[in-house]
Coordinates of N, CA, C and O in Angstrom, one line a residue:
M226 N -8.2 -2.0 33.2 CA -9.4 -1.5 32.1 C -9.5 0.6 32.6 O -9.0 1.4 31.7
R227 N -9.3 0.3 33.7 CA -9.0 1.5 34.5 C -7.9 2.7 34.3 O -8.0 3.8 34.1
Q228 N -7.1 2.0 34.2 CA -5.5 3.0 34.0 C -5.6 3.2 32.6 O -5.3 4.4 32.0
R229 N -6.3 2.3 31.6 CA -6.5 2.9 30.1 C -7.1 3.9 30.0 O -6.6 4.9 28.9
L230 N -8.2 4.2 30.6 CA -9.2 5.4 30.3 C -8.5 6.6 31.4 O -8.4 7.8 30.5
L231 N -7.7 6.2 32.3 CA -6.8 7.4 32.9 C -5.4 8.2 31.9 O -5.8 9.0 31.5
L232 N -5.2 7.0 30.8 CA -4.2 7.2 29.9 C -4.6 8.5 28.7 O -4.2 9.2 28.3
E233 N -5.9 8.2 28.5 CA -6.9 8.3 27.1 C -6.7 9.8 27.3 O -7.1 11.0 26.3
E234 N -7.3 10.1 28.6 CA -7.1 11.5 28.7 C -6.2 12.4 28.3 O -6.2 13.5 28.2
Y235 N -5.2 11.7 28.2 CA -3.8 12.3 27.8 C -3.5 12.5 26.2 O -2.3 12.9 25.6
G236 N -4.6 11.8 25.3 CA -4.2 11.4 24.3 C -3.5 10.4 23.5 O -2.4 10.4 22.6
V237 N -3.0 9.4 24.3 CA -1.9 7.9 24.5 C -2.3 7.7 23.4 O -3.8 7.0 23.4
D238 N -1.8 7.0 22.5 CA -2.1 6.1 21.6 C -1.6 4.4 21.8 O -0.6 4.2 21.4
L239 N -2.6 3.9 22.8 CA -2.0 2.3 22.9 C -1.9 1.4 21.6 O -2.7 1.4 21.3
Q240 N -0.7 0.6 21.7 CA -0.2 -0.3 20.7 C -0.2 -1.3 21.2 O 0.9 -1.4 21.6
Y241 N -0.6 -2.9 20.8 CA 0.1 -3.7 21.1 C 1.2 -4.0 20.0 O 1.1 -4.0 18.9
I242 N 2.1 -4.4 20.7 CA 3.6 -4.9 19.9 C 3.6 -6.4 20.4 O 3.7 -6.6 21.5
N243 N 4.0 -7.3 19.0 CA 4.4 -8.9 20.0 C 5.7 -8.7 20.1 O 6.5 -8.3 20.0
G244 N 5.4 -9.8 21.4 CA 6.7 -10.1 22.5 C 8.0 -10.0 21.7 O 8.9 -9.8 21.9
E245 N 8.0 -11.0 20.0 CA 9.0 -11.3 19.9 C 9.8 -9.7 18.9 O 11.0 -9.7 18.8
K246 N 9.0 -8.5 18.5 CA 9.3 -7.5 18.0 C 9.7 -6.5 18.8 O 9.9 -5.6 18.7
N247 N 9.5 -6.8 20.0 CA 9.5 -5.6 21.4 C 10.8 -6.1 21.9 O 10.5 -6.4 23.2
V248 N 11.7 -5.9 21.6 CA 13.2 -6.2 21.3 C 13.9 -4.9 23.6 O 14.0 -5.2 23.4
V249 N 13.2 -3.6 22.9 CA 13.1 -2.8 24.0 C 13.0 -3.3 25.1 O 13.5 -3.0 26.3
A250 N 11.6 -3.3 25.5 CA 11.3 -4.2 26.6 C 11.5 -5.4 27.0 O 12.0 -5.0 28.6
D251 N 12.0 -6.2 26.3 CA 12.4 -7.3 26.9 C 13.7 -6.7 27.4 O 14.3 -7.5 28.1
A252 N 14.8 -5.9 26.6 CA 16.4 -5.5 27.0 C 15.7 -4.7 28.7 O 17.1 -5.1 29.3
L253 N 14.8 -4.1 28.6 CA 15.1 -3.2 29.9 C 14.4 -3.7 31.1 O 14.9 -3.6 32.4
S254 N 13.5 -5.3 30.7 CA 13.1 -6.2 31.8 C 14.5 -6.6 31.9 O 14.0 -7.6 33.3
R255 N 15.7 -6.8 31.7 CA 16.5 -7.9 31.8 C 18.0 -7.1 32.6 O 18.8 -7.5 33.0
L256 N 17.6 -5.7 32.7 CA 18.7 -5.0 33.4 C 19.1 -5.3 34.6 O 18.2 -5.3 35.4
P257 N 20.2 -5.4 35.0 CA 20.5 -5.6 36.8 C 20.0 -4.4 37.4 O 20.9 -3.2 37.7
T258 N 18.8 -4.4 37.8 CA 18.5 -3.2 38.6 C 19.7 -2.8 40.1 O 19.8 -1.4 40.1
E259 N 20.2 -3.4 40.5 CA 20.9 -3.6 41.5 C 22.1 -2.7 41.1 O 22.7 -2.0 41.9
E260 N 22.4 -2.5 40.0 CA 23.6 -1.6 39.7 C 23.2 -0.6 38.6 O 24.1 0.5 38.4
L261 N 22.0 -0.4 38.8 CA 21.0 0.8 38.1 C 21.9 2.0 38.8 O 22.2 3.6 37.7
F262 N 21.7 2.3 40.1 CA 21.7 3.5 40.5 C 22.9 3.3 41.7 O 22.7 4.1 42.6
H263 N 23.7 2.7 41.4 CA 25.1 2.8 42.3 C 26.2 3.5 41.8 O 26.7 2.8 40.9
F264 N 26.5 4.6 42.3 CA 27.7 5.8 41.8 C 28.7 5.5 43.2 O 28.6 5.3 44.5
E265 N 30.2 5.1 42.7 CA 31.0 5.1 43.5 C 31.8 6.5 43.2 O 31.5 6.9 41.3
E266 N 32.5 6.9 43.7 CA 33.6 8.5 43.3 C 34.2 8.1 42.2 O 34.0 9.0 41.2
E267 N 34.8 7.2 42.2 CA 35.9 6.9 40.8 C 34.9 6.6 39.5 O 35.3 6.8 38.6
D268 N 34.0 6.1 39.9 CA 32.9 5.9 38.3 C 32.5 7.3 38.0 O 31.6 7.6 37.2
A269 N 32.6 8.5 38.6 CA 32.1 9.9 38.7 C 32.5 10.2 37.5 O 32.7 10.4 36.3
F270 N 31.7 11.7 36.7 CA 32.3 12.1 35.6 C 33.7 12.1 35.0 O 34.3 12.9 35.5
P271 N 34.0 11.1 33.9 CA 36.0 11.5 33.6 C 36.0 13.1 33.2 O 37.2 13.2 32.5
L272 N 35.0 13.8 33.9 CA 35.8 15.3 33.1 C 35.7 16.7 34.3 O 34.2 16.6 35.1
N273 N 36.6 17.5 34.3 CA 36.3 18.3 35.0 C 37.0 19.8 34.3 O 37.4 19.4 33.6
M274 N 36.8 20.9 34.5 CA 36.9 22.1 34.1 C 38.4 22.3 34.1 O 38.7 22.8 33.2
Q275 N 38.8 21.9 35.0 CA 40.6 21.9 35.6 C 41.3 21.3 34.4 O 42.3 21.7 33.1
L276 N 40.9 20.0 34.2 CA 41.3 19.2 33.1 C 41.1 19.6 31.5 O 41.8 19.8 30.8
V277 N 40.1 20.2 31.2 CA 39.5 20.9 30.0 C 40.4 22.2 29.7 O 40.9 22.1 28.9
A278 N 40.3 23.1 30.4 CA 41.4 24.4 30.7 C 42.2 23.6 30.2 O 43.4 24.6 29.2
Q279 N 43.4 22.9 30.9 CA 44.6 22.4 30.3 C 44.8 21.6 28.9 O 45.7 22.0 28.4
K280 N 43.8 20.8 28.9 CA 43.9 20.4 27.5 C 43.3 21.7 26.4 O 44.1 21.4 25.2
Q281 N 42.9 22.3 26.2 CA 42.4 23.6 25.7 C 43.6 24.0 25.3 O 43.9 24.6 24.0
L282 N 44.5 24.1 26.2 CA 45.8 24.9 25.5 C 46.7 24.4 24.9 O 47.2 25.2 23.8
T283 N 46.4 23.1 24.7 CA 47.2 22.4 23.7 C 46.3 21.9 22.4 O 47.0 21.4 21.5
D284 N 45.5 21.8 22.1 CA 44.5 21.9 21.4 C 44.3 22.1 19.9 O 44.3 23.7 20.3
S285 N 45.2 22.2 18.9 CA 45.6 22.9 17.9 C 44.6 23.1 17.3 O 44.3 24.4 16.6
Y286 N 43.4 22.3 17.1 CA 42.1 23.2 16.3 C 41.8 24.2 17.3 O 41.5 25.4 16.4
L287 N 41.7 24.4 18.5 CA 41.4 25.8 18.7 C 42.0 26.9 19.3 O 41.7 28.0 18.6
Q288 N 43.1 26.4 19.3 CA 44.3 27.3 18.4 C 44.5 28.3 17.4 O 44.5 29.3 17.2
N289 N 44.5 26.8 16.5 CA 43.6 28.0 15.1 C 42.9 28.8 14.7 O 42.6 30.0 14.3
A290 N 41.4 28.5 15.7 CA 40.5 29.0 15.5 C 40.5 30.1 16.3 O 40.1 31.2 15.7
L291 N 41.1 30.2 17.0 CA 41.7 31.3 18.0 C 42.1 32.7 17.1 O 41.9 34.1 17.6
Q292 N 43.1 32.2 16.2 CA 43.9 33.5 15.3 C 43.2 33.5 14.3 O 43.6 35.1 13.9
Q293 N 42.1 33.1 14.2 CA 41.0 34.2 13.3 C 40.3 35.4 13.4 O 40.4 35.9 14.6
Q294 N 40.3 36.3 12.5 CA 40.2 37.7 13.0 C 38.7 37.8 13.6 O 38.7 38.4 14.7
S295 N 37.6 36.8 13.9 CA 36.3 36.7 14.7 C 36.3 35.2 15.3 O 35.5 34.8 14.5
P296 N 36.9 35.2 16.2 CA 37.0 34.0 16.8 C 35.4 33.5 17.2 O 34.8 34.3 17.3
I297 N 35.5 32.2 17.2 CA 33.9 31.5 17.2 C 34.1 31.3 18.7 O 32.9 30.8 19.0
Y298 N 35.1 31.5 19.6 CA 35.2 30.6 21.1 C 35.6 32.1 21.7 O 36.4 32.6 21.6
V299 N 34.9 32.2 22.7 CA 35.2 33.3 24.1 C 35.6 32.8 25.3 O 35.4 31.0 25.4
V300 N 36.4 33.2 26.4 CA 36.5 32.7 27.2 C 35.9 32.9 28.4 O 34.4 34.2 28.5
A301 N 35.3 31.8 29.1 CA 34.1 31.8 30.1 C 34.6 31.6 31.6 O 35.9 30.6 31.5
V302 N 34.2 31.4 32.5 CA 34.8 30.9 33.8 C 33.4 30.1 34.5 O 32.5 30.2 34.3
R303 N 33.9 28.7 34.2 CA 33.1 28.0 34.4 C 33.5 26.6 35.9 O 35.1 26.3 35.7
D304 N 33.2 26.5 36.8 CA 34.3 26.0 38.3 C 35.7 26.8 38.5 O 36.2 26.1 39.0
S305 N 35.4 28.0 38.6 CA 36.7 28.8 38.6 C 37.6 28.3 37.7 O 39.2 28.9 38.0
Q306 N 37.1 28.0 36.5 CA 38.7 28.0 35.4 C 38.3 28.6 34.4 O 36.9 28.6 34.2
K307 N 38.7 29.4 34.1 CA 38.8 29.9 32.6 C 38.9 29.1 31.3 O 40.0 28.6 30.9
I308 N 37.8 28.6 30.8 CA 38.0 28.2 29.2 C 37.1 28.6 28.3 O 36.7 29.3 28.6
Y309 N 37.3 27.9 27.1 CA 36.4 28.5 26.2 C 35.5 28.0 25.9 O 35.4 26.6 26.0
V310 N 34.2 28.6 25.3 CA 33.3 28.3 25.0 C 33.1 28.7 23.4 O 33.1 29.9 23.4
H311 N 32.0 27.8 23.2 CA 31.4 28.3 22.1 C 30.4 29.8 21.8 O 29.6 29.9 22.8
Q312 N 30.8 30.4 20.9 CA 30.1 32.3 21.2 C 28.9 31.8 21.1 O 28.1 32.7 22.0
Q313 N 28.3 31.2 20.3 CA 26.6 31.3 20.0 C 25.9 30.3 20.9 O 24.5 31.0 21.3
T314 N 26.3 29.1 21.2 CA 25.6 28.2 22.4 C 26.3 28.4 23.7 O 25.4 27.7 24.5
D315 N 27.2 28.9 24.1 CA 27.7 29.2 25.0 C 27.8 27.8 26.0 O 27.8 27.2 27.4
T316 N 28.7 26.7 25.2 CA 28.6 25.2 25.4 C 30.2 24.9 25.3 O 30.8 26.1 24.8
V317 N 30.8 24.2 26.0 CA 31.9 24.4 26.5 C 32.5 23.8 24.9 O 32.3 22.2 24.8
Y318 N 33.7 24.4 24.8 CA 34.6 23.9 23.4 C 35.6 22.3 24.2 O 36.1 22.2 25.1
V319 N 35.2 21.2 23.7 CA 36.0 19.9 24.3 C 37.2 19.4 23.7 O 37.0 19.7 22.2
P320 N 38.3 19.7 23.8 CA 39.4 19.1 22.8 C 39.5 17.7 22.4 O 38.5 17.1 22.7
A321 N 39.9 17.6 21.0 CA 39.9 15.9 20.8 C 40.3 14.9 21.6 O 39.7 13.9 21.6
S322 N 40.9 15.4 22.5 CA 41.9 14.2 23.5 C 40.5 13.7 24.2 O 40.9 12.7 25.0
L323 N 39.6 14.5 24.6 CA 38.4 14.2 25.8 C 36.9 13.6 25.0 O 36.5 13.4 25.7
R324 N 37.0 13.9 23.5 CA 35.5 13.6 23.2 C 35.1 12.1 23.8 O 33.8 12.3 23.9
S325 N 36.1 11.8 23.3 CA 35.6 9.6 22.9 C 35.0 9.9 24.5 O 34.1 8.9 25.3
A326 N 35.9 10.2 26.0 CA 35.7 9.9 27.0 C 34.1 10.2 27.3 O 33.3 9.9 28.1
I327 N 33.8 11.7 26.5 CA 32.6 12.4 27.2 C 31.7 11.5 26.7 O 30.7 11.0 27.0
L328 N 31.6 11.1 25.0 CA 30.3 10.4 24.5 C 30.6 9.1 25.2 O 29.3 8.6 25.5
E329 N 31.4 8.4 25.7 CA 31.3 6.8 25.9 C 30.5 6.9 27.4 O 29.5 6.1 28.2
C330 N 30.7 8.0 28.2 CA 30.3 8.4 29.4 C 28.7 8.5 29.2 O 28.1 8.0 30.4
H331 N 28.6 9.9 28.6 CA 27.1 9.8 28.3 C 26.2 8.5 27.7 O 24.8 8.3 28.6
H332 N 26.9 7.9 26.7 CA 26.2 6.7 26.4 C 25.7 5.3 27.4 O 25.0 5.4 27.3
T333 N 27.0 5.0 28.5 CA 26.6 4.4 29.2 C 25.5 5.0 30.3 O 24.7 4.1 31.0
T334 N 25.8 6.1 30.6 CA 24.9 6.5 31.7 C 23.6 6.7 31.3 O 22.5 6.2 31.9
L335 N 23.4 7.0 30.4 CA 22.0 7.2 29.7 C 21.4 6.4 29.3 O 20.5 5.8 28.6
L336 N 21.8 4.9 29.3 CA 22.1 3.8 29.1 C 21.1 3.1 27.6 O 20.0 3.1 27.1
H337 N 22.4 3.7 26.6 CA 22.2 3.6 25.2 C 21.1 4.9 24.6 O 19.9 3.6 24.3
P338 N 21.1 6.0 24.9 CA 19.5 6.3 24.4 C 19.5 6.5 23.1 O 18.2 6.5 22.7
G339 N 20.0 5.7 22.0 CA 19.9 6.6 20.9 C 20.3 7.4 20.2 O 21.1 8.7 21.1
T340 N 20.9 7.6 19.0 CA 21.4 9.0 18.6 C 20.9 10.5 18.5 O 21.7 11.1 19.5
K341 N 19.6 10.5 18.4 CA 19.1 11.7 18.6 C 19.1 12.5 20.2 O 19.4 13.2 20.5
R342 N 18.2 11.2 20.9 CA 18.5 11.5 22.1 C 20.0 12.0 22.3 O 20.3 13.3 23.6
M343 N 21.0 11.2 22.2 CA 22.4 11.6 22.8 C 23.0 13.0 22.5 O 23.8 13.5 23.0
Q344 N 22.5 12.9 20.9 CA 23.0 14.0 20.4 C 22.3 15.7 21.2 O 23.2 16.4 21.3
A345 N 21.4 15.6 21.6 CA 20.6 16.5 21.9 C 21.4 16.5 23.5 O 21.6 17.7 24.0
T346 N 21.7 15.8 24.3 CA 22.0 15.9 25.4 C 23.6 16.1 25.5 O 23.6 17.3 26.7
V347 N 24.5 15.6 25.0 CA 26.1 15.9 24.7 C 25.8 17.3 24.5 O 26.4 18.4 25.2
K348 N 25.3 17.9 23.4 CA 24.7 19.2 23.1 C 24.3 20.4 24.0 O 24.6 21.7 24.1
E349 N 23.8 19.9 24.8 CA 23.4 20.6 26.0 C 24.6 21.9 26.2 O 24.6 22.8 27.0
N350 N 25.6 21.1 26.8 CA 26.9 21.4 27.5 C 28.3 21.3 26.7 O 29.0 22.0 27.1
F351 N 28.7 20.6 26.1 CA 29.6 20.7 25.1 C 29.4 21.0 23.5 O 28.4 20.6 22.5
Y352 N 30.6 21.7 23.2 CA 30.6 21.3 21.4 C 32.3 21.3 21.2 O 33.0 21.6 21.9
W353 N 32.1 20.4 19.6 CA 33.2 20.4 18.9 C 32.5 20.3 17.2 O 31.4 20.0 16.9
P354 N 33.0 20.4 16.4 CA 33.2 20.6 15.0 C 32.7 18.8 15.0 O 33.5 18.0 15.3
G355 N 31.7 18.7 14.4 CA 31.5 17.0 13.8 C 30.8 16.1 15.3 O 30.9 15.2 15.1
I356 N 30.3 16.8 16.0 CA 29.7 16.2 17.2 C 29.0 15.2 16.7 O 28.3 14.2 17.6
D357 N 27.9 15.7 15.9 CA 26.7 14.8 15.3 C 27.4 13.5 14.9 O 26.9 12.9 14.8
A358 N 28.2 13.6 13.9 CA 29.0 12.3 13.7 C 29.4 11.8 14.1 O 29.4 10.7 13.8
A359 N 29.9 12.4 15.5 CA 30.8 11.3 16.5 C 29.8 10.7 17.0 O 30.1 9.2 17.4
V360 N 28.4 11.5 17.7 CA 27.5 10.3 18.4 C 27.2 9.3 17.0 O 27.0 8.2 17.3
E361 N 26.7 9.7 16.1 CA 26.1 8.7 15.1 C 27.8 7.3 15.1 O 26.6 6.4 14.6
A362 N 28.6 7.6 14.7 CA 29.2 6.6 14.3 C 29.6 5.8 16.2 O 29.5 4.7 16.0
L363 N 29.7 6.3 17.1 CA 29.7 5.7 18.5 C 28.6 4.9 18.3 O 28.0 3.5 19.0
V364 N 26.8 5.2 18.1 CA 25.8 4.9 18.4 C 25.8 3.4 17.4 O 25.2 2.3 17.5
R365 N 26.5 3.7 16.0 CA 26.2 3.0 15.3 C 27.4 1.5 15.5 O 26.7 0.4 14.9
K366 N 28.5 1.6 16.0 CA 29.4 1.0 16.1 C 28.6 -0.1 17.7 O 29.1 -1.3 17.9
C367 N 27.4 -0.1 18.4 CA 27.4 0.0 19.7 C 26.4 -1.2 19.3 O 25.1 -1.6 18.9
E368 N 27.0 -2.9 19.9 CA 26.1 -3.7 19.7 C 24.5 -3.9 20.2 O 23.9 -4.1 19.4
T369 N 24.8 -2.8 21.4 CA 23.2 -3.0 22.3 C 22.2 -2.1 21.6 O 20.9 -2.4 21.7
C370 N 23.1 -1.2 21.0 CA 22.0 0.2 20.3 C 21.2 -0.6 19.1 O 20.3 -0.4 18.6
Q371 N 22.0 -1.6 18.5 CA 21.9 -1.7 17.3 C 20.6 -3.2 17.3 O 19.7 -3.4 16.8
K372 N 20.8 -3.8 18.5 CA 20.0 -4.7 19.3 C 18.7 -4.2 19.2 O 17.4 -4.7 19.0
C373 N 18.4 -3.5 20.5 CA 17.5 -2.5 20.7 C 16.4 -1.5 19.9 O 16.2 -0.9 20.3
K374 N 17.4 -1.1 18.3 CA 16.9 0.2 17.6 C 15.6 -0.2 17.3 O 15.1 -1.9 17.4
L375 N 14.8 1.0 18.0 CA 13.1 0.6 17.3 C 13.0 0.5 15.6 O 13.8 1.8 15.1
T376 N 12.2 -0.1 15.2 CA 11.7 -0.3 14.0 C 10.6 0.0 13.6 O 9.6 0.0 14.9
A377 N 10.0 0.5 12.6 CA 8.8 0.3 12.4 C 8.0 -0.7 12.4 O 8.0 -2.1 12.2
V378 N 6.5 -0.7 13.3 CA 5.9 -1.7 13.7 C 4.8 -2.0 12.6 O 4.1 -0.7 12.5

């Protein structure tokens, strides 16, 4: 009771959800905690700026976009590498060959965050045409996300 009074100071609306309908809490309670925070060097993020710079040189979409009179991509230096970034958002353009690796890494590292949160997280640093649709497709295909999807209670 004391904790509830403390939380109510912050405007929290507490609602009871029947255990059968609270699949998110059930899924979280069954996570193997010993694996959650164990990172090895080979499990690191599958991308470095040298690889991005290399793949950008052979990406047909980017090369065509750079030929336009007013290109939307500009050169920037990241981790001592010259790479192309989106001019308005200053986010790294990701070549088609690296997109699925980035999405999979974010999706599993963030523990199946759902469409909106994953879109926001990926778009903080990366850009490519159709990024929202790619995230939606990945989440829609993920069995875990579909099982734990929040629905109206």
